[in-house]
Tab-separated table of C-alpha atoms (C1' of nucleotides) in Angstrom:
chain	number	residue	atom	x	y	z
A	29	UNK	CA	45.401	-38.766	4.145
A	30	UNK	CA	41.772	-39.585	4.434
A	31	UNK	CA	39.290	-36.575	4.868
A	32	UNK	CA	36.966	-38.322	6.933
A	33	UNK	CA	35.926	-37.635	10.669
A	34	UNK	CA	38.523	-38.909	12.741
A	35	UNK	CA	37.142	-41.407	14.910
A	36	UNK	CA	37.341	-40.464	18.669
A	37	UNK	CA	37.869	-42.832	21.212
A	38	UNK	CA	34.795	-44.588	22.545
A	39	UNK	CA	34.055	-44.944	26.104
A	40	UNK	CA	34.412	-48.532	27.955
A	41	UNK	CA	37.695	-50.925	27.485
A	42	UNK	CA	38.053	-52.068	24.011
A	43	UNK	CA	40.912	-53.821	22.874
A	44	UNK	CA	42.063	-57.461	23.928
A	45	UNK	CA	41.216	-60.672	22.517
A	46	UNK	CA	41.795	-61.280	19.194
A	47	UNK	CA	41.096	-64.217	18.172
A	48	UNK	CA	38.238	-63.706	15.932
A	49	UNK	CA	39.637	-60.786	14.075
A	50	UNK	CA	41.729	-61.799	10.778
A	51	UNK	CA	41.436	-58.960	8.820
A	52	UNK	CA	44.427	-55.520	9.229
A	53	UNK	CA	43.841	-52.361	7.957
A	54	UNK	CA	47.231	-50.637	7.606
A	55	UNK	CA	47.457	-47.062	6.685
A	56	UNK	CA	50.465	-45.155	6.845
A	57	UNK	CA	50.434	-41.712	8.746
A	58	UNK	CA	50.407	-38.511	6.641
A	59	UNK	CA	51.706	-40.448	4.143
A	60	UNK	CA	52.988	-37.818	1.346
A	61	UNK	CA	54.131	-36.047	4.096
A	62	UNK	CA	55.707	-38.696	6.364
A	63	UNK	CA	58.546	-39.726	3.180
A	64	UNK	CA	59.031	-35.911	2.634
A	65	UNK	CA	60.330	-35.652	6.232
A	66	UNK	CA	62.993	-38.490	5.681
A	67	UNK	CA	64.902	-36.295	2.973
A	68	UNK	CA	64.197	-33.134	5.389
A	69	UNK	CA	64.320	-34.158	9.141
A	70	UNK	CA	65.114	-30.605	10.119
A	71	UNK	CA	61.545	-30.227	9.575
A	72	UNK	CA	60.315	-32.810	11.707
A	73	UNK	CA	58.131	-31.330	14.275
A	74	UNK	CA	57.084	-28.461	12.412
A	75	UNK	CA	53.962	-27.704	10.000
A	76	UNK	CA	54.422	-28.933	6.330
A	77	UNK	CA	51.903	-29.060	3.763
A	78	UNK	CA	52.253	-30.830	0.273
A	79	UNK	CA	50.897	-29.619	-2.333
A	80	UNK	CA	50.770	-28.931	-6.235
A	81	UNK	CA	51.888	-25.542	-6.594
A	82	UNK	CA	50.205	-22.690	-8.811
A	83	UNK	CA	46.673	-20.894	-8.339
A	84	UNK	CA	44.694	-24.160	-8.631
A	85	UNK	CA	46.461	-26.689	-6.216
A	86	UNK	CA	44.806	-28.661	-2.914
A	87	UNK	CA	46.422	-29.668	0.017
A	88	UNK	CA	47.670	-33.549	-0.927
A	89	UNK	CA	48.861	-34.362	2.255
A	90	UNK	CA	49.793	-32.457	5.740
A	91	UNK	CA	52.104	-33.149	9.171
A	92	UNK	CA	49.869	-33.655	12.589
A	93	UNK	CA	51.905	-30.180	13.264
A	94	UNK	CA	50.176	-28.434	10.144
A	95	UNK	CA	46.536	-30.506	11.066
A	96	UNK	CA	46.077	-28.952	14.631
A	97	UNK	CA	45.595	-25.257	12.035
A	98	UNK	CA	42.609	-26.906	10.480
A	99	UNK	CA	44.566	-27.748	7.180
A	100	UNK	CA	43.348	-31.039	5.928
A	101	UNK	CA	43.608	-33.175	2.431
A	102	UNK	CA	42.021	-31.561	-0.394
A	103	UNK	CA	41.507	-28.168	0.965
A	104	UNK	CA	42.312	-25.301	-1.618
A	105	UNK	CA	45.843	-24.573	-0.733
A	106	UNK	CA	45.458	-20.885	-0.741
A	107	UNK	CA	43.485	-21.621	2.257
A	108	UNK	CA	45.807	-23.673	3.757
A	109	UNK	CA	48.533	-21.264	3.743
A	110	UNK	CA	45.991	-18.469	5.489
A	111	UNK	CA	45.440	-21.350	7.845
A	112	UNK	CA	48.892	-21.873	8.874
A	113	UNK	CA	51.405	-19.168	7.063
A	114	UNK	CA	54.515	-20.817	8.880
A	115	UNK	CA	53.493	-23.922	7.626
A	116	UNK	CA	56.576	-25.441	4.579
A	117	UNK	CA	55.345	-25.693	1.620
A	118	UNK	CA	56.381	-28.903	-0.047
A	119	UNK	CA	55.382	-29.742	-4.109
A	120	UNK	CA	54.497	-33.399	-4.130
A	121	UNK	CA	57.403	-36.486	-5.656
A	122	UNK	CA	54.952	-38.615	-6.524
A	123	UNK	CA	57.608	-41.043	-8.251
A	124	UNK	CA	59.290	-41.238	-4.542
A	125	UNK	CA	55.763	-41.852	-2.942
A	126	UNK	CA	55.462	-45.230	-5.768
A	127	UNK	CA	58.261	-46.169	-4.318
A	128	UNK	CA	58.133	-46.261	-0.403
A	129	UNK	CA	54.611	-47.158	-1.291
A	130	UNK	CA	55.750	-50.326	-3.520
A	131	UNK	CA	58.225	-51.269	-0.637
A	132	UNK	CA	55.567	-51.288	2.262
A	133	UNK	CA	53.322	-53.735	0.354
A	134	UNK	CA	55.816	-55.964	-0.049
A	135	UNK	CA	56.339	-55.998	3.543
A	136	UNK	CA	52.388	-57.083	3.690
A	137	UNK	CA	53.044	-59.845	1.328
A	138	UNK	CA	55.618	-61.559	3.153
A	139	UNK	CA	52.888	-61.979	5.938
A	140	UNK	CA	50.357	-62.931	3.905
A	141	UNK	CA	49.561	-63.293	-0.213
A	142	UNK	CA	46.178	-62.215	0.956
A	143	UNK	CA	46.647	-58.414	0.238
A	144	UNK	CA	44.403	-55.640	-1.034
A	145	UNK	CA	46.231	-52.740	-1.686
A	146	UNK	CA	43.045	-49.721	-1.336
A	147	UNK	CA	45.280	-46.797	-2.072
A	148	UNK	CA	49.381	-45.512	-2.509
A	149	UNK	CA	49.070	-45.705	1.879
A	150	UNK	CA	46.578	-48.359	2.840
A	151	UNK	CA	45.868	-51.941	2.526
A	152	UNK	CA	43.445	-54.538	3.599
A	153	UNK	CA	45.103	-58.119	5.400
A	154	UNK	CA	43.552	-61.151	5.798
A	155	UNK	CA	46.276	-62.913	8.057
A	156	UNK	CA	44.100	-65.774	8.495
A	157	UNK	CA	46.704	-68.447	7.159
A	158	UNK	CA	49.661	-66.829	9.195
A	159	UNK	CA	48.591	-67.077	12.518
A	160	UNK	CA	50.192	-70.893	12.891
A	161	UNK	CA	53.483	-69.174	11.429
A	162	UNK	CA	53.448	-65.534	12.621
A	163	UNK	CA	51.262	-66.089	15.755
A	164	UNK	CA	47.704	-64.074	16.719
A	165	UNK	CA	46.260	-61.079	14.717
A	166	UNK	CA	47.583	-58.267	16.938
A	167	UNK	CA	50.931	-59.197	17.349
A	168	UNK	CA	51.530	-59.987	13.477
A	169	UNK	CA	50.102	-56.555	13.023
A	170	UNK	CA	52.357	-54.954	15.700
A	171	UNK	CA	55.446	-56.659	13.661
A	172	UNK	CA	54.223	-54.873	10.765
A	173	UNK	CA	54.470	-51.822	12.154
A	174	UNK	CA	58.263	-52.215	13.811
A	175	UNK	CA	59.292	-53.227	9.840
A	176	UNK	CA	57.473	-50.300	7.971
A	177	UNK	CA	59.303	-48.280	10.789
A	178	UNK	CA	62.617	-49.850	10.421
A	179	UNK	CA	62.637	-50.471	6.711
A	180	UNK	CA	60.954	-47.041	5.537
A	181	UNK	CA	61.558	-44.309	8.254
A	182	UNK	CA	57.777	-44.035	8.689
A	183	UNK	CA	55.486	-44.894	11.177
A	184	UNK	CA	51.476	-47.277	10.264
A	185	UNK	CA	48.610	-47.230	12.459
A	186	UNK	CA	47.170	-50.847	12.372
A	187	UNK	CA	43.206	-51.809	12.818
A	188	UNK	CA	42.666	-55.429	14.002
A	189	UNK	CA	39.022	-56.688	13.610
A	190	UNK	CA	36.607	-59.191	12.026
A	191	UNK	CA	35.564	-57.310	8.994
A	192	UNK	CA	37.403	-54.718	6.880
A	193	UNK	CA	35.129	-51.785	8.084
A	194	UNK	CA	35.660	-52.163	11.140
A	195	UNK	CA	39.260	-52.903	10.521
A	196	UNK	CA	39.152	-49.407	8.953
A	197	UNK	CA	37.634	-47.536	12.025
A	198	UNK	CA	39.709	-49.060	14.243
A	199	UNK	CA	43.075	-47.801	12.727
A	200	UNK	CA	41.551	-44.296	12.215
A	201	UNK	CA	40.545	-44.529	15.933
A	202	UNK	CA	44.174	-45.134	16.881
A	203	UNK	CA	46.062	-42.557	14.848
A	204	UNK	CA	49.128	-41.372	14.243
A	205	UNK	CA	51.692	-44.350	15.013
A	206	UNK	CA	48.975	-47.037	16.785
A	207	UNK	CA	47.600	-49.859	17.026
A	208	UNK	CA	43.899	-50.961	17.897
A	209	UNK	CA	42.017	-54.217	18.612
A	210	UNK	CA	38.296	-54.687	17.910
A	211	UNK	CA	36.736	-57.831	19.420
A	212	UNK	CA	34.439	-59.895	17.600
A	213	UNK	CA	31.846	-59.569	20.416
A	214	UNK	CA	32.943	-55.972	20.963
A	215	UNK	CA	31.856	-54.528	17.543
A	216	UNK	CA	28.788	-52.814	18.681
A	217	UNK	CA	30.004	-51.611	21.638
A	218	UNK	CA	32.855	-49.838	19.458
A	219	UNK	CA	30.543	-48.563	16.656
A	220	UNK	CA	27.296	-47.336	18.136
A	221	UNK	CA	28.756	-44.481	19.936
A	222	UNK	CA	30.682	-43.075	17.057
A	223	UNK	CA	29.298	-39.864	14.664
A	224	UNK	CA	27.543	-41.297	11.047
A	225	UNK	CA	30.489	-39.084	9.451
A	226	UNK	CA	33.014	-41.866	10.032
A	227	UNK	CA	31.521	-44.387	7.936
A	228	UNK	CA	31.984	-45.411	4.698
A	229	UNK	CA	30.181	-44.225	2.248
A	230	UNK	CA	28.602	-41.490	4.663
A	231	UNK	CA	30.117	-38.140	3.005
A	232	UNK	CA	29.056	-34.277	3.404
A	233	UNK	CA	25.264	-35.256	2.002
A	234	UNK	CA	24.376	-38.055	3.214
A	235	UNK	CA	25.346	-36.980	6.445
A	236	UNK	CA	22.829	-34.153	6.106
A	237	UNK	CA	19.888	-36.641	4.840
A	238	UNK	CA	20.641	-38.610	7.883
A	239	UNK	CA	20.600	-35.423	10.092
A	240	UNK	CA	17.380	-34.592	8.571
A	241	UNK	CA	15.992	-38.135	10.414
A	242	UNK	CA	17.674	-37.032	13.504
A	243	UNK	CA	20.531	-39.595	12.873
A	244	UNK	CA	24.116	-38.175	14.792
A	245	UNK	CA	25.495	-41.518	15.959
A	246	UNK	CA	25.480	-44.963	14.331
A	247	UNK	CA	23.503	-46.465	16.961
A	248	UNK	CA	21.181	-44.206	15.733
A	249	UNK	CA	21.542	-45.222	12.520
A	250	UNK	CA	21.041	-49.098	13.798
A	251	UNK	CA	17.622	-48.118	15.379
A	252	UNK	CA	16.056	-46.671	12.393
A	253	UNK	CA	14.172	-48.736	10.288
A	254	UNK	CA	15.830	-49.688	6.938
A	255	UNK	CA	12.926	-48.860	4.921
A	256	UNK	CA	13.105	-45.548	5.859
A	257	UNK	CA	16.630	-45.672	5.569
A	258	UNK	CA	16.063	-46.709	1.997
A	259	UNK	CA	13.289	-44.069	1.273
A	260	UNK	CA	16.014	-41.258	2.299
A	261	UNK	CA	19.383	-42.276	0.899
A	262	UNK	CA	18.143	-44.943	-2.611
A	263	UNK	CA	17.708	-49.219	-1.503
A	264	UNK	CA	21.094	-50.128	-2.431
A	265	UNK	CA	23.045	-47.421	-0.095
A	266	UNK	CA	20.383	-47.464	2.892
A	267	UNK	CA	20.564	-51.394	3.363
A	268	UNK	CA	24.169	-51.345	3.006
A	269	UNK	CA	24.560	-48.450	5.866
A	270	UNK	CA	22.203	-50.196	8.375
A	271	UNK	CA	23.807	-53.457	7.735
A	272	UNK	CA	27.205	-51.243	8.477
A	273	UNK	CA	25.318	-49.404	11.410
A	274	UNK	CA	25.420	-53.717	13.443
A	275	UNK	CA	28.777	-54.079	12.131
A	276	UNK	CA	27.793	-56.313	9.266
A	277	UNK	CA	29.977	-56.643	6.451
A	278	UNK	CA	30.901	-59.807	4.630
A	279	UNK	CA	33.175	-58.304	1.732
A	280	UNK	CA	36.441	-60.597	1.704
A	281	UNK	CA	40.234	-59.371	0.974
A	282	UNK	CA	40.233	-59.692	-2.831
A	283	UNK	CA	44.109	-59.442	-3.940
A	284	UNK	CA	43.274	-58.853	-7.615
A	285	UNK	CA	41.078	-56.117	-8.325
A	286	UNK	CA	40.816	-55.565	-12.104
A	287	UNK	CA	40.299	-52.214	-13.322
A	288	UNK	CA	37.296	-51.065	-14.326
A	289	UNK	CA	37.928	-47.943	-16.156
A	290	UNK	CA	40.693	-45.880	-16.837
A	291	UNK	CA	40.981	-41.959	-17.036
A	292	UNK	CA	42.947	-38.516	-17.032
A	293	UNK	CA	42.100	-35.086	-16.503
A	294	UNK	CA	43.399	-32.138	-16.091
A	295	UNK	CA	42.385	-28.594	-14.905
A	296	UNK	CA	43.804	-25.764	-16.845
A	297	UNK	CA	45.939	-22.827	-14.804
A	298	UNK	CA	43.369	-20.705	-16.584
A	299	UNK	CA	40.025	-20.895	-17.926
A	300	UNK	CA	40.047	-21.585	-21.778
A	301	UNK	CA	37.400	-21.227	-24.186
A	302	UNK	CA	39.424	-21.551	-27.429
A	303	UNK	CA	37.970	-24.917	-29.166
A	304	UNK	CA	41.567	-25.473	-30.288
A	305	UNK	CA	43.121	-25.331	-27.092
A	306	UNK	CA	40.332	-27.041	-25.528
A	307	UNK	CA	40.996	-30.101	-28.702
A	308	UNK	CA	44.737	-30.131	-27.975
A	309	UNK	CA	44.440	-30.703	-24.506
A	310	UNK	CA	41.685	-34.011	-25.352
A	311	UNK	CA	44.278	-35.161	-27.656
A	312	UNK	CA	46.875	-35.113	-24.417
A	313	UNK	CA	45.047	-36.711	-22.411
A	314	UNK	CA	43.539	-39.655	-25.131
A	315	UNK	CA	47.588	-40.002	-25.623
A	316	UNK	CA	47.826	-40.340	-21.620
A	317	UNK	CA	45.041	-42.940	-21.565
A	318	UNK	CA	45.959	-44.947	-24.244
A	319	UNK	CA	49.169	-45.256	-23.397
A	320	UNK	CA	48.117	-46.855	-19.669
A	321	UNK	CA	45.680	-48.819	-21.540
A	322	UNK	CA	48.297	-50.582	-23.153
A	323	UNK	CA	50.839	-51.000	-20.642
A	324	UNK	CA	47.945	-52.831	-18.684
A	325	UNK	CA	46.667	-54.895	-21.764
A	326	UNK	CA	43.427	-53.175	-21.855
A	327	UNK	CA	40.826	-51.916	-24.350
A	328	UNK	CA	37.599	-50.562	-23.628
A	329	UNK	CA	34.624	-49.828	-25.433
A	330	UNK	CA	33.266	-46.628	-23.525
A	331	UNK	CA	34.447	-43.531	-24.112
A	332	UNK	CA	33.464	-40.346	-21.890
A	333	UNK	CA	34.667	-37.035	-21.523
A	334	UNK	CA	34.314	-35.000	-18.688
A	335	UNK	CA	33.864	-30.770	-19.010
A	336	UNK	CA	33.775	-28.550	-16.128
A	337	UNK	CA	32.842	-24.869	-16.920
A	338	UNK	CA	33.976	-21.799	-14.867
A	339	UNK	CA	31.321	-22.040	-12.902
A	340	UNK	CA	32.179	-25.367	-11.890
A	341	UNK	CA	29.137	-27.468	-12.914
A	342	UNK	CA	30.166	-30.300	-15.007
A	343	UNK	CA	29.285	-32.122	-17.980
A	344	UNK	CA	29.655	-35.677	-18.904
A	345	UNK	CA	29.490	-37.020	-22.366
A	346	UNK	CA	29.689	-40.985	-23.498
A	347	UNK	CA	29.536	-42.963	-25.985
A	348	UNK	CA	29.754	-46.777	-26.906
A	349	UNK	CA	31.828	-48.413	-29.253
A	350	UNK	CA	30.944	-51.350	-31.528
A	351	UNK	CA	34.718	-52.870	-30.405
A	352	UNK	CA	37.286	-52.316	-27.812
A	353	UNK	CA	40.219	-49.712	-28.637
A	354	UNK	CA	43.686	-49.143	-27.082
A	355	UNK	CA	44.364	-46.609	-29.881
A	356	UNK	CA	44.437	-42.728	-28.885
A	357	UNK	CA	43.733	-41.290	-32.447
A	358	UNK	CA	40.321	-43.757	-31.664
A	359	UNK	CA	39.685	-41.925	-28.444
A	360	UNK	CA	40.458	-38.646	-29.639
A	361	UNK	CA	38.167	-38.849	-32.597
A	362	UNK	CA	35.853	-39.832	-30.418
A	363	UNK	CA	36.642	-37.496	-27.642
A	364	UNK	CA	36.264	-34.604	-30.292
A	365	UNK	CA	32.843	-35.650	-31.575
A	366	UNK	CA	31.577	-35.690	-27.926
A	367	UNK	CA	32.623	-32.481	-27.031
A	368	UNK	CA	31.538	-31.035	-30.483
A	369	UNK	CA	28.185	-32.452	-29.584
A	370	UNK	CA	27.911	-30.783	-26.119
A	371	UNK	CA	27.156	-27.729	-27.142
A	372	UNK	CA	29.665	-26.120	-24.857
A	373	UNK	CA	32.144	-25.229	-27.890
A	374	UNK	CA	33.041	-21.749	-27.053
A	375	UNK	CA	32.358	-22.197	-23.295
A	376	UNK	CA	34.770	-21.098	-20.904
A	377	UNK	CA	35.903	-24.207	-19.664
A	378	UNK	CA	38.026	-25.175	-16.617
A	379	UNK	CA	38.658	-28.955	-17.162
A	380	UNK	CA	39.000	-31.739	-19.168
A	381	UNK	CA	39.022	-35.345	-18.936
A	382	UNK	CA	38.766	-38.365	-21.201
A	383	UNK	CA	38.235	-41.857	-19.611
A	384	UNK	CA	37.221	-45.358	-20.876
A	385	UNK	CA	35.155	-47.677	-19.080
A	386	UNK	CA	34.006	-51.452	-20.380
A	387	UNK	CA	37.584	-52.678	-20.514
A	388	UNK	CA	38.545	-55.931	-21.634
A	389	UNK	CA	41.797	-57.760	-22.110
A	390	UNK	CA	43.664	-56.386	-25.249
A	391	UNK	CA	44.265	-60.215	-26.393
A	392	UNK	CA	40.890	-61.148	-26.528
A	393	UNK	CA	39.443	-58.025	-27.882
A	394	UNK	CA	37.280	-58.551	-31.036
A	395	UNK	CA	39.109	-56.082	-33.845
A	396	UNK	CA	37.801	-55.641	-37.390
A	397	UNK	CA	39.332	-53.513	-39.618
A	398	UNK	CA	37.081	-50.518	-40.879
A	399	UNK	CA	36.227	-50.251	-44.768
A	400	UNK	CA	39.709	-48.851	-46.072
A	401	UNK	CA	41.647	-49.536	-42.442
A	402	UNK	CA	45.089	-50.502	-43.568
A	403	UNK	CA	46.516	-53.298	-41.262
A	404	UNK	CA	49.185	-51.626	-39.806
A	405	UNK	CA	47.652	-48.071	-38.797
A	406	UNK	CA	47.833	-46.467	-35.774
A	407	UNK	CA	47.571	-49.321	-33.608
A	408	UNK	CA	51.193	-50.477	-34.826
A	409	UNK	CA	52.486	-46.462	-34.651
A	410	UNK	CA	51.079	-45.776	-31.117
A	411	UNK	CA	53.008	-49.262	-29.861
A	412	UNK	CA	55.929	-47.881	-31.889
A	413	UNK	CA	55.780	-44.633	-29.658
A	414	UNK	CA	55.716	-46.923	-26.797
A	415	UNK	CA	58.802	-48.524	-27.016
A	416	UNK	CA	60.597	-45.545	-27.969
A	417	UNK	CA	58.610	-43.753	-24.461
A	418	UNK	CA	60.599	-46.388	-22.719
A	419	UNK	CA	64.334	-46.102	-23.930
A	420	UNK	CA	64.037	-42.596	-24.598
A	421	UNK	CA	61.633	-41.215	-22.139
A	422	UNK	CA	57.386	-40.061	-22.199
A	423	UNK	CA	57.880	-37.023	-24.338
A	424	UNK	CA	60.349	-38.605	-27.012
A	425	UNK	CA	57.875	-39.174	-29.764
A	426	UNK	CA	54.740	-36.509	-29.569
A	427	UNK	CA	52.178	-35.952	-32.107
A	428	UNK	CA	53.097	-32.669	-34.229
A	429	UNK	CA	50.258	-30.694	-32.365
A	430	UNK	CA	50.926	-31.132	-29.250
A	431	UNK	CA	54.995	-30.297	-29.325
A	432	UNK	CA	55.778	-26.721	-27.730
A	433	UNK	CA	57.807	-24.750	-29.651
A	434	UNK	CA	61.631	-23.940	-28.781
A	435	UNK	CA	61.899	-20.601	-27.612
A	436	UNK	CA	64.257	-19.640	-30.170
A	437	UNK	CA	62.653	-20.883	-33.146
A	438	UNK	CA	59.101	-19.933	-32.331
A	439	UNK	CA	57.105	-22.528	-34.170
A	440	UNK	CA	57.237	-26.415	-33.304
B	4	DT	C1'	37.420	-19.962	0.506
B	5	DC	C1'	37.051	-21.784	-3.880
B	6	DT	C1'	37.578	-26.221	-4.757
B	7	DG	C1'	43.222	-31.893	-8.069
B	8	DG	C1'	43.267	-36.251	-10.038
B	9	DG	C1'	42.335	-41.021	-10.097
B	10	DG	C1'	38.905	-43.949	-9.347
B	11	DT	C1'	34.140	-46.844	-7.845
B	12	DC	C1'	29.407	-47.309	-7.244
B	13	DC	C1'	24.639	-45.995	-7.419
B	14	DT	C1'	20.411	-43.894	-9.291
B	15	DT	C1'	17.532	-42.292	-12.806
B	16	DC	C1'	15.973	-42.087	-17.304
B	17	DA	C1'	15.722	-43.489	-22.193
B	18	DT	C1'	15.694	-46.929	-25.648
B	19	DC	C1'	15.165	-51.324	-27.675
B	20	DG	C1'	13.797	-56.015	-28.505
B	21	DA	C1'	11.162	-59.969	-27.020
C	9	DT	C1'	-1.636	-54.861	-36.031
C	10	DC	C1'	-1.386	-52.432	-31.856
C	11	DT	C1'	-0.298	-51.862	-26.988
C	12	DG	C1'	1.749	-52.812	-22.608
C	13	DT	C1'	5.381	-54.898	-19.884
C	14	DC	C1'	9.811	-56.446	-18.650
C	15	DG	C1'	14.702	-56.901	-18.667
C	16	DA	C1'	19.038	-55.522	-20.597
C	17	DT	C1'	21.890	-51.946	-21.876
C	18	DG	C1'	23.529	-47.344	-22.427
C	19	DA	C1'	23.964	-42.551	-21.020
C	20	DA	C1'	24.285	-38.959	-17.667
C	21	DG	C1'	24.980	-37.224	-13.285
C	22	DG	C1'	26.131	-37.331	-8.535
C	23	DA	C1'	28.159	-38.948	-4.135
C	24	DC	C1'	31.914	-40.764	-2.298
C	25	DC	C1'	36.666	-42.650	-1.521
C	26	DC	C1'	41.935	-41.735	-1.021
DNA sequence: TCTGGGGTCCTTCATCGA
DNA sequence: TCTGTCGATGAAGGACCC
């Protein structure tokens, strides 16, 4: 569910020829939502929110029904509900979500291998190399949406253009359930009228450095000079947004995106400012990350942790590694010494979060063994605890600290 | 009103070696 | 030997995306 502007329909007769437009930009419609309403059609028409419950959750995802009260994607959900009080509350089954999600893309990659998956509900086509087999842009992206609807209960809006931003706009401009043709000689036409807001890459401050210049629209944006676009918003993000403002943008479908870092955090149900607590939850969440780190055959060399206080301002802390690590007892030491270090021991802190950046294949990763490292350590241990996660399930093999203790025994 | 979790990218500043 | 410059790299923070 994407919190941007929705588009609104320009003026003029767009749509049409297609011939220069290769690249589809699928998104499904209120995704989370959408695959709750197959297991619950009695609800089908009426407001639904999803959302984590407890004191702390956002809004995940929302019906049209439930939108029309104002209640959009990461909105607080205890303003959601005073939004719309009728509206069904729904906790979010993310494992169901993989799922549908994993079965629409495969539906894009019998059209084309030329996929890039951008999120659980959205993807990037380049059906360049189908057209002789599946005929013209628009009407390979119109069978797309009759199979997602057929195979999966839920209905895709579709943008057809040259480049993937446009793409994008175009199937925001045509939501829920539509489909929408940019021309190549159309593009300007299509994006000059439209508010800065619905770009990306424009969010809530840029949009006010660009109102400070008396941008609004994007053909605004096209008629002011780049240097002072620069000046206002860094080089690197104002060239890229007036080269965006003409409807310039050269970045191909790229199937394989490798990771470039890999994280988890968590916000506590209360504040904590027990160092213990606070140590116990890094060593959760270096367990979480190291775990993911080896199903995808990473390491990485970077380690940061992330510290919100109460008063939401947050604190990062890195650090570098000599070599790569998969190993959470690595991360945790590390995560420990950073947080030690940040002078917020004691704090009253709201979340945590420990991610690795710099990753590398696990294969090729350099690994020396410390003075007085025996060869099988952790490394071998952690892998151990994999396998048995996998026959036995994630919380089969814990570390001592971090296994609750049975009511009726009262210690772990 | 009170703000999740998983990411990417960019900017700024500091440090270090050539 | 000292100083200035430049590029690479690392660290921190922020904006933005879904």
């Amino acid at each position: 569910m994407s919190r941007k502007q929705q588009v609104p329909r320009p003026g003029g007769d767009l749509g049409g020829d297609d011939s220069g437009c290769p690249i589809l930009h699928v998104d499904m419609d209120a995704f989370f939502a959408s695959v709750e309403l197959r297991e619950r059609p009695d609800l089908v028409g009426t407001p639904v929110i999803i959302g984590a419950p407890g004191p702390r959750g956002v809004v995940l995802s929302a019906t049209y029904e439930a939108r029309r009260y104002g209640v959009h994607s990461a909105m607080p959900m205890t303003r959601a509900r005073r939004l719309c009080p009728r509206a069904t509350v729904i906790p979010p089954s993310h494992g169901r979500y993989s799922e549908v999600s994993r079965g629409v893309m495969e539906i894009f990659r019998t059209v084309t291998p030329e996929v890039e998956p951008i999120a659980s509900d959205e993807a990037f086509l380049d059906v360049s190399g189908a057209r002789r087999r599946l005929g013209p842009p628009a009407a390979i992206a119109a069978m797309i949406r009759e199979r997602v609807a057929a195979e999966h209960r839920i209905t895709c809006s579709v943008g057809v253009a040259s480049s993937k931003f446009v793409a994008k706009l175009a199937s925001q401009h045509c939501k829920p359930d539509g489909l929408f043709v940019v021309p190549a000689d159309r593009v300007v036409d299509f994006l000059h009228p439209l508010p800065v807001a619905v770009l990306w890459g424009v969010g809530e401050r840029t949009e006010r450095s660009l109102a400070r210049l008396g941008v609004a629209t994007v053909g605004d944006l096209a008629r002011t000079p780049v240097e002072t676009l620069q000046r206002e918003l860094g080089r690197s993000s104002g060239a890229h947004l007036a080269a965006l403002a003409w409807g310039r943008d050269d970045r191909r479908v790229t199937p394989h995106v490798p990771d470039k870092s890999i994280g988890a955090e968590e916000t506590f149900a209360a504040d904590v400012d027990d160092p213990v607590e606070i140590r116990r939850e890094l060593l959760r969440l270096s367990e979480r990350v190291a775990a993911r780190l080896r199903e995808g055959g990473h390491a990485g060399r970077t380690v940061s942790v992330k510290l919100r206080r109460a008063d939401f301002t947050t604190l990062s802390r890195s650090r570098t590694l000599a070599e790569p690590t998969d190993v959470a007892r690595e991360l945790y030491s590390v995560a420990c010494e950073l947080y030690a270090a940040s002078g917020l021991e004691g704090a009253l802190i709201r979340l945590v979060g420990v991610r690795v950046e710099n990753l590398l294949p696990a294969d090729g990763a350099p690994r020396q063994l410390a003075l007085g490292e025996r060869e099988t350590g952790w490394r071998e241990a952690e892998r151990a605890m994999d396998r048995a996660a996998r026959r036995f399930g994630r919380d089969a093999v814990l570390p001592a600290s971090l296994v609750r203790p049975r009511p009726e025994e009262g210690r772990p």
